[in-house]
PDB file of C-alpha atoms and ligand atoms in Angstrom:
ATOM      1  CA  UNK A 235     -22.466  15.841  45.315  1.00 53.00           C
ATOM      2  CA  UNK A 236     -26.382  14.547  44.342  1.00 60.00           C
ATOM      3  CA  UNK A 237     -26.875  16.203  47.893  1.00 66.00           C
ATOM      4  CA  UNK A 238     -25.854  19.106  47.018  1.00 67.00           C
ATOM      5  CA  UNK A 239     -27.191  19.105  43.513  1.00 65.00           C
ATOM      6  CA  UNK A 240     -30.691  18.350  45.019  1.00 66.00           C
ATOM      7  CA  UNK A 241     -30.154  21.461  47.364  1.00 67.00           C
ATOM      8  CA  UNK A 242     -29.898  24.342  45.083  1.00 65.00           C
ATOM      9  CA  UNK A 243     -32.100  22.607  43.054  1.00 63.00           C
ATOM     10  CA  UNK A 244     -34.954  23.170  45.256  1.00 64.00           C
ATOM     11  CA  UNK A 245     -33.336  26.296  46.273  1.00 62.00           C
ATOM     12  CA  UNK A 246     -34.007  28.059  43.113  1.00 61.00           C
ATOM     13  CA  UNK A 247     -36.583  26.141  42.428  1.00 63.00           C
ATOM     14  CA  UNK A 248     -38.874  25.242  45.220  1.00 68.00           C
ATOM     15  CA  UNK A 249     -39.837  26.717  48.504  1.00 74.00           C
ATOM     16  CA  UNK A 250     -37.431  25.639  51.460  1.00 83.00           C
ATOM     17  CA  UNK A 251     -38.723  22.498  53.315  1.00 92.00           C
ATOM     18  CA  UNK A 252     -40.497  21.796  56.710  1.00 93.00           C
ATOM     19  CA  UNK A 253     -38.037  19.177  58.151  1.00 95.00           C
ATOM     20  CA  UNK A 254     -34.364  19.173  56.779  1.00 95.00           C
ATOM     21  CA  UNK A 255     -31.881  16.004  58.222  1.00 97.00           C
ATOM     22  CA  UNK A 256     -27.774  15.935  57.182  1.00 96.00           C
ATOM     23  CA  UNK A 257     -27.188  13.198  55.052  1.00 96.00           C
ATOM     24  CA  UNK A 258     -24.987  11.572  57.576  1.00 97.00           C
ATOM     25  CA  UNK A 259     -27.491  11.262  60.498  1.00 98.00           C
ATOM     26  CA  UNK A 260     -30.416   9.849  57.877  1.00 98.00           C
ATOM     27  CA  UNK A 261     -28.559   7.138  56.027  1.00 98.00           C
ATOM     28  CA  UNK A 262     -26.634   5.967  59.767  1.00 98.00           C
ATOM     29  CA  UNK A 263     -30.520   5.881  61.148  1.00 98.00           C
ATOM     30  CA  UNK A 264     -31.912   3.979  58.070  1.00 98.00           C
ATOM     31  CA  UNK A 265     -29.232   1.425  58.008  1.00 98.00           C
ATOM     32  CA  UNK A 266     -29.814   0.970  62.125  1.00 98.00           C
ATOM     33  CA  UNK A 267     -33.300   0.726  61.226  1.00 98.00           C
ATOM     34  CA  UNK A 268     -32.550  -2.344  59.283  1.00 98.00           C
ATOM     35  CA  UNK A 269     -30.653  -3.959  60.905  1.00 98.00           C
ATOM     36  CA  UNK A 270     -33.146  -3.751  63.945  1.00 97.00           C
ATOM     37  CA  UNK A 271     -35.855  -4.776  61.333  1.00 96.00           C
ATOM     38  CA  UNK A 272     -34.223  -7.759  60.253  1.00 95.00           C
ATOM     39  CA  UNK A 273     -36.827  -8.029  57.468  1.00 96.00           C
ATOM     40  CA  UNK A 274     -38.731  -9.686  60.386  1.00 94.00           C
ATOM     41  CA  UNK A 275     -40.156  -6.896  62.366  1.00 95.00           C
ATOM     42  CA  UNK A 276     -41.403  -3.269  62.009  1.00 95.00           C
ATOM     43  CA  UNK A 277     -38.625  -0.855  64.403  1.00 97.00           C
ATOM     44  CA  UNK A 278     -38.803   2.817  64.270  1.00 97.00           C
ATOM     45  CA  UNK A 279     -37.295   5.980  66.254  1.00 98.00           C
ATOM     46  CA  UNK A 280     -38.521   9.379  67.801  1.00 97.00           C
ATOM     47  CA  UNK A 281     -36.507  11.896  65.526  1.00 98.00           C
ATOM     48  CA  UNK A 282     -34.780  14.445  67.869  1.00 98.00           C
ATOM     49  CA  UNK A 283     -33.943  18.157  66.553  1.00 97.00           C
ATOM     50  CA  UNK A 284     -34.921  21.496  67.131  1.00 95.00           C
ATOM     51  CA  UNK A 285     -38.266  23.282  65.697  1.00 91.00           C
ATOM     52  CA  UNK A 286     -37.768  26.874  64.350  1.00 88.00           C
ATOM     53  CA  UNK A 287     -38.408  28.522  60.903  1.00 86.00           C
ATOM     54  CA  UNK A 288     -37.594  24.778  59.373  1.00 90.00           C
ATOM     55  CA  UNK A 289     -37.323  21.422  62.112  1.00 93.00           C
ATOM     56  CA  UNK A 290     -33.685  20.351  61.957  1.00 95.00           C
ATOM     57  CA  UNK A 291     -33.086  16.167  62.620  1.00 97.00           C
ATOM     58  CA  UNK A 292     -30.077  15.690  64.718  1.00 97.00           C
ATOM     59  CA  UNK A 293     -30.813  12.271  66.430  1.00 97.00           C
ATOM     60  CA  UNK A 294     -32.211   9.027  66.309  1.00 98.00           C
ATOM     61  CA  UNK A 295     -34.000   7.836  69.112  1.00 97.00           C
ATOM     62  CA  UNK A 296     -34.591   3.904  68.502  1.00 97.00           C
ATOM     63  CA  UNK A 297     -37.722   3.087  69.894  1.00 96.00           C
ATOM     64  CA  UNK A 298     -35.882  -0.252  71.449  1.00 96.00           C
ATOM     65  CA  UNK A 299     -33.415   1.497  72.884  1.00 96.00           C
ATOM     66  CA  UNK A 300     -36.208   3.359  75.082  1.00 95.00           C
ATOM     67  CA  UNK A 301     -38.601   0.457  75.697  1.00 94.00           C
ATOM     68  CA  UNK A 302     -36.438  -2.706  75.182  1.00 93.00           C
ATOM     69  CA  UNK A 303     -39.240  -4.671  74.695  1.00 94.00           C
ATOM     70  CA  UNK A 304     -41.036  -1.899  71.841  1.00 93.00           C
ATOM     71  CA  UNK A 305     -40.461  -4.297  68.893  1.00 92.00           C
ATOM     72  CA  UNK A 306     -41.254  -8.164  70.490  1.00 91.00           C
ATOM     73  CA  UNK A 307     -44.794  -8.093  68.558  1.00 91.00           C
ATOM     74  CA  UNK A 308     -43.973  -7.356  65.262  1.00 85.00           C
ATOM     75  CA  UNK A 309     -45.389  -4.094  65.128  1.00 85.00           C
ATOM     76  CA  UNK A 310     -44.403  -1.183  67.393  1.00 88.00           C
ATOM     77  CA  UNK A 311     -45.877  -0.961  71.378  1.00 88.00           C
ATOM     78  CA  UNK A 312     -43.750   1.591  73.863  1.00 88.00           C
ATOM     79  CA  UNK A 313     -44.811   0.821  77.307  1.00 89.00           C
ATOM     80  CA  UNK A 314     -45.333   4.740  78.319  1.00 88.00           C
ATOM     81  CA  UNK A 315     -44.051   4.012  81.565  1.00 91.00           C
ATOM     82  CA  UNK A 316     -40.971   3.812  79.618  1.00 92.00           C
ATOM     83  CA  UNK A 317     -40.659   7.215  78.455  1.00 93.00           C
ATOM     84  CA  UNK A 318     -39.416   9.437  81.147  1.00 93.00           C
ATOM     85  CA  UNK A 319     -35.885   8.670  79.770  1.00 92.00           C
ATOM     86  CA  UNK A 320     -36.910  10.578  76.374  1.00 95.00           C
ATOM     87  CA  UNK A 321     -37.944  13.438  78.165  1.00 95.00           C
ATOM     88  CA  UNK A 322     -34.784  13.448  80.602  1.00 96.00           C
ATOM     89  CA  UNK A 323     -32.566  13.347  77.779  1.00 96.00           C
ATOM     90  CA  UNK A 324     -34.306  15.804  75.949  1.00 96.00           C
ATOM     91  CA  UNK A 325     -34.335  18.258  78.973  1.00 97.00           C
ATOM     92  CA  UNK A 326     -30.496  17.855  78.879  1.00 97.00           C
ATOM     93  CA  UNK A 327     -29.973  18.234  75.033  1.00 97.00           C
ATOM     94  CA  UNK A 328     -32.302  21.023  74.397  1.00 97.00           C
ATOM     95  CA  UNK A 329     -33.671  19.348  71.987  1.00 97.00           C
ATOM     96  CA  UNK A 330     -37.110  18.130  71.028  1.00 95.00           C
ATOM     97  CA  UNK A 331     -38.978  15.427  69.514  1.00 95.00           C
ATOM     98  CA  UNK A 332     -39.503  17.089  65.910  1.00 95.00           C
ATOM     99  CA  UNK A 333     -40.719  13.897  64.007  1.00 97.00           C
ATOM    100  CA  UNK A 334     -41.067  10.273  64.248  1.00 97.00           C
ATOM    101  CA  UNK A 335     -40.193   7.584  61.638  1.00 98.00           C
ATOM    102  CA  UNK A 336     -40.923   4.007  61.346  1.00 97.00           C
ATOM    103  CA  UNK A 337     -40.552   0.857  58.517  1.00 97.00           C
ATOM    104  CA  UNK A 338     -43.753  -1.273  57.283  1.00 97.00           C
ATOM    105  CA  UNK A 339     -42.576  -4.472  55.698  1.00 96.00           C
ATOM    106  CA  UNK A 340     -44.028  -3.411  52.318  1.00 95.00           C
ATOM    107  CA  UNK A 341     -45.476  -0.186  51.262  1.00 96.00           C
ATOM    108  CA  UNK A 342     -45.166   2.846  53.101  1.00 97.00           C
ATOM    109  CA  UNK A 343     -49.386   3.736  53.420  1.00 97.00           C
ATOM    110  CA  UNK A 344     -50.491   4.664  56.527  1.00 97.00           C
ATOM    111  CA  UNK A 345     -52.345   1.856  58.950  1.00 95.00           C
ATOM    112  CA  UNK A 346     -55.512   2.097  60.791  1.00 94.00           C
ATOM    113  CA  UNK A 347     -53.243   2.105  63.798  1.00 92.00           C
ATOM    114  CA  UNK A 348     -50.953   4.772  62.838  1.00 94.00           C
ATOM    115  CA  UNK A 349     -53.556   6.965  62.095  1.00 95.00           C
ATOM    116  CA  UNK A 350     -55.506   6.455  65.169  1.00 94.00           C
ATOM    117  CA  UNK A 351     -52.065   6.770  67.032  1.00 90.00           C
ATOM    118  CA  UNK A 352     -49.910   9.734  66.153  1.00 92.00           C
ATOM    119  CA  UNK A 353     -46.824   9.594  68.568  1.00 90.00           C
ATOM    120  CA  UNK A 354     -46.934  12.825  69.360  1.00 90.00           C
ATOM    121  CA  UNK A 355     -50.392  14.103  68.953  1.00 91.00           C
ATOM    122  CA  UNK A 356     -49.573  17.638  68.494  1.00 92.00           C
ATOM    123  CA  UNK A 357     -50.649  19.705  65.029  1.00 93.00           C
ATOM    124  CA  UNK A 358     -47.678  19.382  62.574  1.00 91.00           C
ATOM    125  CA  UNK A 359     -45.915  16.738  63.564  1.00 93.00           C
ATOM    126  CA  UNK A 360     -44.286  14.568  61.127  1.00 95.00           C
ATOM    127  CA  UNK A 361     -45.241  10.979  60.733  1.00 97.00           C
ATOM    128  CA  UNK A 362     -42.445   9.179  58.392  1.00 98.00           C
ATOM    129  CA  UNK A 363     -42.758   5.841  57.061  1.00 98.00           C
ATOM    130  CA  UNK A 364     -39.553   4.029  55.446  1.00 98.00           C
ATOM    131  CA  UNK A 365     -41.310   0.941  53.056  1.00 98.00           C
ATOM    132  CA  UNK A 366     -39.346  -2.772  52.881  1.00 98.00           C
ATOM    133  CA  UNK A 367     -37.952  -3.118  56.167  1.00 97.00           C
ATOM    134  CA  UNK A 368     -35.833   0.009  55.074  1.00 98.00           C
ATOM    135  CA  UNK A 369     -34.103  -2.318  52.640  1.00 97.00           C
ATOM    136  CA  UNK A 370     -35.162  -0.676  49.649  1.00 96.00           C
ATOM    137  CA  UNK A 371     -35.799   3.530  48.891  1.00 94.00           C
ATOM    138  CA  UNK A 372     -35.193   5.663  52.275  1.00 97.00           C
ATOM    139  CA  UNK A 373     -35.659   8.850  50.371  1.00 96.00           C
ATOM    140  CA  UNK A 374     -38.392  11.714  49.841  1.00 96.00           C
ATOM    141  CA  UNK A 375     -40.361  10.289  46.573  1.00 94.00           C
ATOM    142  CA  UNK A 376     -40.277   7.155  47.803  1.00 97.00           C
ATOM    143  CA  UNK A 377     -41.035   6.919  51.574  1.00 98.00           C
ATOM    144  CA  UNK A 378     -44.412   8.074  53.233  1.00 98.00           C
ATOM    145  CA  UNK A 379     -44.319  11.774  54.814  1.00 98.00           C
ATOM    146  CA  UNK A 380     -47.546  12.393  56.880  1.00 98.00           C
ATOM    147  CA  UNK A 381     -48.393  15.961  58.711  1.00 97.00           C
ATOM    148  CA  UNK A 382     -50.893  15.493  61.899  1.00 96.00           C
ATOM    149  CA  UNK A 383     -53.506  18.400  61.251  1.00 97.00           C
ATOM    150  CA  UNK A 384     -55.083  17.264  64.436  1.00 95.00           C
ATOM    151  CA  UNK A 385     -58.267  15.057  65.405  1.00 93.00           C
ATOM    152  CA  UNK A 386     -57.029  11.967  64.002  1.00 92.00           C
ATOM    153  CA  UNK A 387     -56.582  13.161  60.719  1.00 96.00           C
ATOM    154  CA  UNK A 388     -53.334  13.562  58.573  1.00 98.00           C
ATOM    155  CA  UNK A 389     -51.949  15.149  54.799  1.00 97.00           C
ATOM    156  CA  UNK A 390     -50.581  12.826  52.827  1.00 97.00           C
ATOM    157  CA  UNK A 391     -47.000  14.517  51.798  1.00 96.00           C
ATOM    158  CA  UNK A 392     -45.621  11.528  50.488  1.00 97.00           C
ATOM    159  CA  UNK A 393     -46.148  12.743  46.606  1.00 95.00           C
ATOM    160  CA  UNK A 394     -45.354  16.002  46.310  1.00 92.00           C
ATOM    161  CA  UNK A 395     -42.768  17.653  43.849  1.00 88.00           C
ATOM    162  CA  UNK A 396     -40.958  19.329  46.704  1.00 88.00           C
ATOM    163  CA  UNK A 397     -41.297  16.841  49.599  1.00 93.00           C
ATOM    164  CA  UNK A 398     -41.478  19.120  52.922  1.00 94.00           C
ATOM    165  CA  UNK A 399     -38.527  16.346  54.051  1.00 96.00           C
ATOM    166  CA  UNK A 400     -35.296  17.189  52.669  1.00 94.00           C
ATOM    167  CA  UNK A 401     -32.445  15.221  53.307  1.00 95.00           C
ATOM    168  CA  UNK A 402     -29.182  16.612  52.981  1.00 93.00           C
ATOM    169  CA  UNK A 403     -27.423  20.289  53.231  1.00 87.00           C
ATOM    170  CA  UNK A 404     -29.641  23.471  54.001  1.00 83.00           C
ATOM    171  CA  UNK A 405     -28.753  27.139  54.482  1.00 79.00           C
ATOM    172  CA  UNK A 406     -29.097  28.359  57.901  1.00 69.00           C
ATOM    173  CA  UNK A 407     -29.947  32.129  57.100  1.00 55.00           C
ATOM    174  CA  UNK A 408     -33.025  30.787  54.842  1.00 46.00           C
TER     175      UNK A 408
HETATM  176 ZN1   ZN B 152     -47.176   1.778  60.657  1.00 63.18          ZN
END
């Protein structure tokens, strides 16, 4: 009901969002998250969906699952090699890599590293960053949203009213 509160909220209210995911598929991918943090280790995921008007989420992609060996360092490191399985399954699904997410143990800034290395370097992407080990707040107000605008350099979403990340119910003809 708060998801659908929050929806015609913005409906009347705000403008519709950039990236929309159901409820379902965001709170199963932050708890998975988690658990493959174990407060011990930053984990993360492609996010899977399909770009048109708005990008829809409709998968998580753990980033262990693709490169078993992504999270032994502490912080995230995908052997590239490791990737034609993303692509492959992406070819078959029709869908497309429309975001990425990932937890920091604390806050939910931006690193040196993540800046310097968007995962898919390709203007208006979404860079999502879940703070706490994705213990604590996995929502818009309280997570970091970040837009590539190319070049190395990113907006800083993570503040706004109207985060362009809305999780929950969204009408298709809008
Ligand atoms: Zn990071």
């Amino acid at each position: 009901m708060a998801s659908l509160i929050s929806t015609l909220a913005r409906f009347v209210i705000g403008g519709p969002p950039d990236i929309i995911c159901p409820v379902d598929v965001w709170d199963k991918g932050m708890a998975e998250l988690a658990r493959r943090s174990n407060r011990q280790r930053e984990s993360g995921a492609f996010l899977l969906g399909t770009k048109k008007k708005v990008r829809r989420i409709h998968e998580f992609v753990f980033y262990d699952d693709v490169d078993p060996d992504a999270l032994s360092t502490g912080i995230v490191v995908i052997d590239g090699r490791r990737l034609g399985w993303l692509w492959e399954h992406c070819r078959r699904t029709g869908l497309e890599v429309v975001a990425d997410v990932h937890v920091h143990p604390r806050g939910f800034g931006q690193s040196r590293s993540d800046q310097a290395n968007p995962v898919i370097a390709e203007v208006g992407h979404k860079a999502i960053i879940i703070p706490d080990f994705a213990t604590g707040s996995t929502s818009p107000g309280g997570i970091g949203v970040y837009e590539y605008l190319g070049a190395r350099r990113w907006r800083d979403d993570s503040r706004l009213q109207h985060s362009p990340l809305h999780i929950g119910w969204w009408p298709t003809w809008r």
